[in-house]
Coordinates of C-alpha atoms and ligand atoms in Angstrom, one line a residue:
M1 CA 50.8 99.4 -102.4
E2 CA 49.5 98.9 -98.6
N3 CA 49.9 102.5 -96.5
L4 CA 50.3 101.3 -93.1
L5 CA 48.9 104.6 -91.9
N6 CA 45.5 103.5 -93.0
N7 CA 45.7 100.6 -90.3
I8 CA 45.9 103.5 -87.6
E9 CA 43.1 103.0 -84.9
E10 CA 41.9 105.3 -82.6
I11 CA 43.3 104.3 -79.2
T12 CA 42.1 105.8 -75.9
L13 CA 45.7 106.7 -74.6
M14 CA 45.2 105.8 -70.7
G15 CA 48.9 104.9 -69.9
P16 CA 52.0 106.9 -68.7
G17 CA 52.3 109.0 -71.8
P18 CA 51.6 109.7 -74.6
S19 CA 48.1 111.0 -74.0
C20 CA 45.0 111.6 -76.1
V21 CA 45.4 114.8 -78.4
D22 CA 42.8 117.2 -79.1
P23 CA 41.6 117.3 -83.1
S24 CA 42.6 120.9 -83.1
V25 CA 46.3 120.0 -82.2
L26 CA 46.6 117.6 -84.8
D27 CA 44.8 120.3 -87.4
A28 CA 47.8 122.5 -86.3
L29 CA 50.6 119.8 -87.0
S30 CA 49.4 119.6 -90.4
K31 CA 49.4 123.5 -91.2
S32 CA 51.9 124.4 -94.1
T33 CA 55.3 124.3 -93.0
L34 CA 57.0 127.7 -92.8
G35 CA 60.6 128.5 -93.1
H36 CA 62.5 128.4 -89.7
L37 CA 63.2 132.1 -89.7
D38 CA 59.9 133.4 -91.3
P39 CA 58.8 136.5 -89.6
S40 CA 55.4 134.9 -89.2
F41 CA 57.1 131.5 -87.5
I42 CA 59.2 133.7 -85.3
K43 CA 56.1 135.4 -84.1
I44 CA 54.8 131.8 -82.8
M45 CA 57.9 131.2 -81.3
D46 CA 58.1 134.2 -79.2
A47 CA 54.2 133.4 -78.3
I48 CA 55.4 130.2 -77.2
K49 CA 57.8 131.5 -74.9
E50 CA 55.0 133.8 -73.2
Q51 CA 52.4 131.0 -73.2
L52 CA 55.2 128.8 -71.2
K53 CA 56.2 131.7 -68.8
T54 CA 52.2 132.1 -67.9
L55 CA 51.6 128.6 -67.4
L56 CA 54.7 127.7 -65.1
H57 CA 54.3 131.4 -63.3
T58 CA 58.2 132.4 -64.2
E59 CA 59.7 135.7 -65.3
N60 CA 62.8 133.5 -66.6
Q61 CA 63.6 135.0 -70.2
L62 CA 65.4 131.8 -70.8
T63 CA 61.9 130.0 -71.4
I64 CA 62.1 127.8 -74.4
P65 CA 61.0 124.5 -75.8
M66 CA 64.0 122.2 -76.6
S67 CA 63.8 120.0 -80.0
G68 CA 63.5 116.4 -78.4
T69 CA 61.1 114.3 -75.9
G70 CA 61.2 114.9 -72.2
S71 CA 64.6 113.1 -71.9
S72 CA 66.2 115.5 -74.3
G73 CA 65.1 118.5 -71.5
M74 CA 66.8 116.2 -68.7
E75 CA 69.8 116.4 -70.8
T76 CA 69.6 119.9 -71.4
A77 CA 69.4 120.7 -67.7
F78 CA 72.6 118.5 -66.7
V79 CA 74.6 119.0 -69.8
N80 CA 74.5 122.8 -69.7
L81 CA 75.2 123.0 -65.7
V82 CA 77.4 120.0 -64.9
E83 CA 81.3 120.2 -64.9
Q84 CA 83.7 117.3 -64.0
G85 CA 83.7 116.8 -60.3
D86 CA 80.4 119.0 -59.8
P87 CA 78.8 117.7 -56.1
V88 CA 75.3 117.1 -57.3
L89 CA 72.5 115.7 -55.1
I90 CA 69.7 113.7 -56.6
L91 CA 66.7 112.5 -54.8
I92 CA 65.3 109.1 -56.2
N93 CA 62.1 107.2 -55.4
G94 CA 61.5 106.0 -58.9
V95 CA 62.7 105.5 -62.7
F96 CA 63.0 109.3 -63.5
G97 CA 65.2 109.9 -60.5
M98 CA 67.2 107.3 -61.5
R99 CA 67.7 108.4 -64.9
M100 CA 69.2 111.7 -63.9
Q101 CA 71.5 109.7 -61.7
D102 CA 72.7 108.1 -65.1
V103 CA 72.7 111.4 -66.8
A104 CA 74.7 113.5 -64.2
S105 CA 77.2 110.3 -63.8
R106 CA 77.9 110.0 -67.2
L107 CA 79.1 114.0 -67.3
G108 CA 81.4 113.4 -64.9
A109 CA 79.2 114.9 -61.8
D110 CA 79.9 113.7 -58.5
V111 CA 76.6 112.2 -57.9
D112 CA 75.0 111.6 -54.2
T113 CA 71.6 109.9 -54.1
L114 CA 68.9 109.7 -51.3
E115 CA 66.6 107.0 -52.2
F116 CA 63.3 106.5 -51.1
E117 CA 60.7 103.5 -51.5
W118 CA 58.8 103.2 -54.7
G119 CA 55.3 104.4 -54.2
T120 CA 56.3 106.8 -51.3
P121 CA 57.5 110.7 -51.7
V122 CA 60.8 112.2 -50.7
V123 CA 61.0 112.9 -47.2
V124 CA 62.0 116.7 -46.8
D125 CA 63.7 115.9 -43.6
E126 CA 66.1 113.3 -44.9
V127 CA 67.1 116.1 -47.8
K128 CA 67.5 118.9 -44.8
A129 CA 69.8 116.5 -43.1
A130 CA 72.1 115.7 -46.2
L131 CA 72.1 119.4 -47.1
S132 CA 73.5 120.3 -43.6
K133 CA 76.4 118.0 -44.6
K134 CA 77.3 119.2 -47.8
D135 CA 77.5 121.9 -50.1
Y136 CA 75.9 120.7 -53.7
K137 CA 76.2 122.7 -56.8
I138 CA 72.5 120.9 -57.8
V139 CA 69.8 119.2 -56.0
A140 CA 67.5 117.4 -58.4
V141 CA 63.9 116.0 -58.0
V142 CA 61.2 114.9 -60.4
H143 CA 57.9 116.4 -59.3
A144 CA 55.6 114.0 -60.5
E145 CA 57.0 110.3 -60.4
T146 CA 55.5 108.7 -63.7
S147 CA 56.8 105.2 -62.4
T148 CA 55.0 105.3 -59.1
G149 CA 52.0 108.2 -59.1
V150 CA 53.7 110.0 -56.5
K151 CA 54.0 113.7 -56.1
N152 CA 57.2 114.8 -54.7
P153 CA 57.3 117.9 -52.2
V154 CA 58.8 120.2 -54.7
P155 CA 57.9 123.8 -52.8
E156 CA 58.9 122.3 -49.4
I157 CA 62.4 121.5 -50.8
G158 CA 62.7 124.7 -52.5
A159 CA 61.8 126.4 -49.5
L160 CA 65.0 124.6 -47.6
L161 CA 67.3 125.8 -50.7
K162 CA 66.2 129.5 -50.7
G163 CA 69.2 131.8 -49.9
S164 CA 71.7 128.7 -50.7
N165 CA 74.0 128.4 -53.9
A166 CA 72.3 125.5 -54.8
I167 CA 70.7 125.2 -58.4
Y168 CA 67.1 123.4 -57.7
L169 CA 66.5 121.4 -61.0
V170 CA 63.0 119.8 -61.2
D171 CA 61.6 117.6 -63.6
A172 CA 58.1 118.6 -64.5
V173 CA 57.7 116.3 -67.5
T174 CA 54.3 114.6 -66.1
S175 CA 53.2 117.4 -63.8
F176 CA 53.2 120.4 -66.2
G177 CA 49.7 121.0 -67.3
G178 CA 48.1 118.6 -64.8
I179 CA 48.9 120.1 -61.6
E180 CA 50.0 123.6 -60.3
I181 CA 53.5 124.8 -60.9
R182 CA 55.0 128.1 -59.4
L183 CA 58.4 128.2 -60.6
D184 CA 59.4 131.6 -59.3
E185 CA 57.9 131.1 -56.2
W186 CA 59.0 127.5 -55.1
G187 CA 62.8 128.8 -56.0
I188 CA 62.9 126.5 -58.8
D189 CA 66.2 127.1 -61.1
V190 CA 66.0 124.8 -63.8
L191 CA 62.6 123.2 -64.9
Y192 CA 61.9 120.6 -68.1
S193 CA 59.1 119.2 -69.3
G194 CA 57.5 117.1 -72.0
T195 CA 54.8 117.6 -74.5
Q196 CA 53.0 114.4 -74.5
K197 CA 51.8 114.1 -71.2
C198 CA 49.4 116.5 -69.5
L199 CA 50.1 119.0 -72.5
S200 CA 48.3 116.6 -74.6
C201 CA 50.5 117.3 -77.6
P202 CA 52.4 114.6 -79.4
P203 CA 55.9 113.6 -78.1
G204 CA 59.0 116.1 -79.9
L205 CA 59.3 118.8 -77.6
S206 CA 60.9 119.8 -74.2
P207 CA 59.9 123.1 -72.8
V208 CA 62.7 123.9 -70.5
S209 CA 63.2 127.2 -68.3
F210 CA 66.3 128.6 -66.6
S211 CA 66.4 131.3 -63.8
E212 CA 69.0 134.1 -63.7
K213 CA 71.1 131.8 -61.5
A214 CA 71.2 128.9 -63.6
V215 CA 72.4 131.1 -66.0
D216 CA 74.9 132.8 -64.5
A217 CA 76.0 129.3 -63.6
I218 CA 76.1 128.2 -67.6
K219 CA 78.0 131.8 -68.1
N220 CA 80.7 130.9 -65.4
R221 CA 81.6 127.5 -66.6
Q222 CA 85.4 126.9 -67.1
S223 CA 85.1 124.2 -69.8
K224 CA 82.7 124.2 -72.7
V225 CA 79.1 122.5 -72.7
P226 CA 80.4 119.2 -74.0
N227 CA 77.4 118.7 -76.5
W228 CA 76.9 120.6 -79.4
Y229 CA 73.1 120.2 -80.1
L230 CA 71.8 121.0 -76.6
D231 CA 74.3 123.9 -76.0
L232 CA 71.8 126.8 -74.5
A233 CA 74.7 129.4 -75.3
M234 CA 74.4 128.8 -79.0
I235 CA 70.5 127.9 -79.0
I236 CA 69.6 131.2 -77.1
N237 CA 70.6 133.1 -80.3
Y238 CA 67.9 131.2 -82.2
W239 CA 65.0 131.8 -79.6
E240 CA 66.2 135.5 -78.6
G241 CA 67.1 139.0 -79.9
A242 CA 66.3 141.2 -82.8
T243 CA 68.1 139.1 -85.4
R244 CA 67.9 135.4 -85.3
A245 CA 70.8 133.1 -86.0
Y246 CA 70.5 129.8 -87.2
H247 CA 71.6 126.8 -85.0
H248 CA 69.6 123.6 -86.2
T249 CA 66.4 123.8 -88.1
A250 CA 63.5 123.9 -85.6
P251 CA 60.9 121.1 -85.9
I252 CA 58.4 124.0 -87.2
N253 CA 55.2 121.8 -87.3
M254 CA 55.6 120.3 -83.9
L255 CA 55.9 124.0 -82.4
Y256 CA 52.6 124.8 -84.1
G257 CA 51.2 121.6 -82.3
L258 CA 52.9 123.1 -78.9
Y259 CA 51.1 126.4 -79.4
Q260 CA 47.8 124.9 -80.0
A261 CA 48.0 122.6 -76.8
L262 CA 49.1 125.4 -74.6
Y263 CA 46.6 127.8 -76.4
L264 CA 43.7 125.4 -75.4
I265 CA 45.0 125.2 -71.8
L266 CA 45.0 128.8 -71.6
E267 CA 41.6 129.2 -73.4
E268 CA 39.8 126.8 -70.9
G269 CA 41.9 128.5 -67.7
E270 CA 44.7 127.0 -65.6
G271 CA 42.5 126.4 -62.7
A272 CA 39.9 124.7 -64.5
V273 CA 42.3 122.1 -66.2
Y274 CA 44.0 121.1 -62.9
K275 CA 40.4 120.6 -61.4
R276 CA 39.3 118.7 -64.4
H277 CA 42.4 116.5 -63.6
M278 CA 41.4 116.0 -59.8
D279 CA 37.7 115.5 -60.5
N280 CA 38.5 112.9 -63.1
H281 CA 41.2 111.1 -60.8
L282 CA 38.4 111.1 -58.0
L283 CA 35.9 109.6 -60.4
L284 CA 38.5 106.8 -61.3
A285 CA 39.6 106.1 -57.8
N286 CA 35.9 105.8 -56.8
G287 CA 35.0 103.6 -59.6
L288 CA 38.1 101.4 -59.3
A289 CA 37.2 101.0 -55.3
D290 CA 33.8 99.6 -56.5
L291 CA 35.6 96.8 -58.7
G292 CA 38.0 95.8 -55.5
I293 CA 40.8 97.6 -57.1
N294 CA 42.9 99.7 -54.6
M295 CA 45.7 102.4 -55.1
L296 CA 49.2 102.0 -54.6
V297 CA 50.2 105.7 -53.3
D298 CA 48.8 107.1 -50.2
E299 CA 45.8 110.0 -50.6
S300 CA 48.2 112.5 -49.3
C301 CA 51.1 112.4 -52.1
R302 CA 48.8 110.9 -55.2
L303 CA 49.2 112.4 -58.4
P304 CA 45.8 113.0 -60.3
M305 CA 47.1 112.4 -63.7
L306 CA 48.9 108.9 -63.1
N307 CA 46.9 106.4 -61.2
S308 CA 49.1 103.4 -59.8
V309 CA 46.8 100.8 -58.7
H310 CA 47.3 97.2 -57.3
I311 CA 46.5 94.4 -59.7
P312 CA 44.0 92.5 -58.4
E313 CA 44.4 89.0 -57.4
G314 CA 44.3 86.6 -59.5
A315 CA 44.3 88.9 -62.4
D316 CA 46.6 88.3 -65.4
D317 CA 48.7 91.3 -65.8
A318 CA 49.5 91.2 -69.4
G319 CA 46.3 89.3 -70.4
V320 CA 44.0 92.0 -69.0
R321 CA 46.3 95.0 -70.8
S322 CA 45.9 93.3 -74.0
A323 CA 42.3 92.6 -73.7
L324 CA 42.0 96.5 -73.0
L325 CA 44.0 97.3 -76.3
K326 CA 42.2 94.6 -78.6
D327 CA 39.0 94.7 -77.7
H328 CA 38.1 98.0 -76.3
Q329 CA 41.0 100.2 -77.7
I330 CA 42.3 101.6 -74.4
E331 CA 46.1 101.7 -73.2
I332 CA 47.0 101.3 -70.0
G333 CA 50.5 101.2 -68.7
A334 CA 52.4 98.4 -66.8
G335 CA 54.6 98.5 -63.5
L336 CA 58.2 99.3 -63.9
G337 CA 61.5 98.1 -62.2
P338 CA 59.9 96.8 -58.5
L339 CA 57.0 97.4 -59.2
A340 CA 56.6 95.4 -62.5
G341 CA 53.9 92.7 -62.3
K342 CA 52.5 94.3 -59.5
I343 CA 50.7 97.8 -60.5
W344 CA 48.8 99.1 -63.5
R345 CA 49.6 102.6 -64.3
I346 CA 46.4 104.4 -65.4
G347 CA 47.0 108.1 -66.9
L348 CA 44.5 110.9 -66.9
M349 CA 47.0 113.3 -68.8
G350 CA 45.7 116.1 -70.6
H351 CA 42.8 115.7 -72.9
T352 CA 42.5 111.8 -71.7
A353 CA 41.1 113.6 -68.3
R354 CA 37.5 113.2 -69.3
P355 CA 34.8 111.3 -67.7
E356 CA 33.8 109.5 -70.9
N357 CA 37.2 108.0 -70.9
V358 CA 37.1 107.1 -67.2
E359 CA 33.6 105.7 -67.4
K360 CA 35.0 103.5 -70.7
L361 CA 37.8 102.1 -68.7
L362 CA 35.8 101.2 -65.8
G363 CA 33.5 99.4 -67.9
A364 CA 35.9 97.6 -69.9
L365 CA 37.6 96.5 -66.5
K366 CA 34.4 95.3 -65.1
G367 CA 33.5 93.0 -68.3
I368 CA 37.2 91.6 -68.5
L369 CA 37.7 90.5 -64.7
Ligands
PLP1 C1 58.1 110.6 -69.5 C2 59.3 111.3 -68.6 C3 60.4 111.5 -69.2 C4 60.8 111.3 -70.3 O1 60.3 111.6 -71.2 P1 60.5 111.2 -72.7 O2 59.6 112.3 -73.5 O3 60.2 109.8 -72.8 O4 61.8 111.7 -73.2 C5 61.0 112.4 -67.7 N1 60.7 112.3 -66.5 C6 59.2 111.7 -66.2 C7 58.8 112.4 -65.0 C8 58.4 111.4 -67.2 O5 57.4 110.9 -67.0

């Protein structure tokens, strides 16, 4: 009988996620499965909470990985906080801001949006003007907009919100592990991330962190959280306290993988990891410029881990991507929405962000073009 797993090739993942996974993380996934209430496993859970708090620079007690991909973190953030008719402001400059709008609207929030051209950042003064006109329960923004390669001014928006009643909600799916996040210092109340971008772990978990202010807002809800699986009031009894209560079976082996991925980042050193992302981004941008390929996003707000580049004149978008995959075992990403057919998205996330990968891609592109 044929086993399809024997056909899996090693692909250099240089798209918008998933990213390349370190062999030690794959080894971690294959360790013996423990029971979800086994004391040794609970030790690993507690260690993961500490690893996340260290890397996010937060004292938030409620800092845990949710079972599910990055989008489950987005759902967790909104479903635990939003009640019918709550005023929510969402800052949109790409796909993931739009997804936030969809998620919040489905929960019955009264959603206002501020939209900015894709490929450009959120303008802080426009946010300031909107905040002076209306009080919002939640203000939400994507830190690293993976659909465009733009870094949004998360600390600056946080500074605007300091002292207000609004809950500051940040999508850090692509930023976490690739650029600095100082959760407490920046006044972030709710943050969610994902494992398969700069944490370089396969997809399947979503680290989240909630401030005391956000936890109070959850405690003061008038209505029940309308989603059983993501209700933090219940999940917390599994992740905290002397005796742990079953809620759902934790994805045990995925959590081994996340532990190892975070271990690697802490071992290399946070600063060194961010510098490695930036160094490889610069190496890539310079090499692409030599090939006549230009970046979409202005240097002032470019993400190191997600490089959006204009497809050069005359090049066949899908043809080049498929040649990269078939002939060179390299995956890069296509453009989305208004940028479809206009850009490629080259990821340098986590373990992918290494000079040998940059050189391999530049060499392959040179040959194809
Ligand atoms: C990838 C991504 C998500 C969604 O994560 P999934 O793991 O695909 O569910 C959300 N926000 C941003 C910014 C992302 O890049």
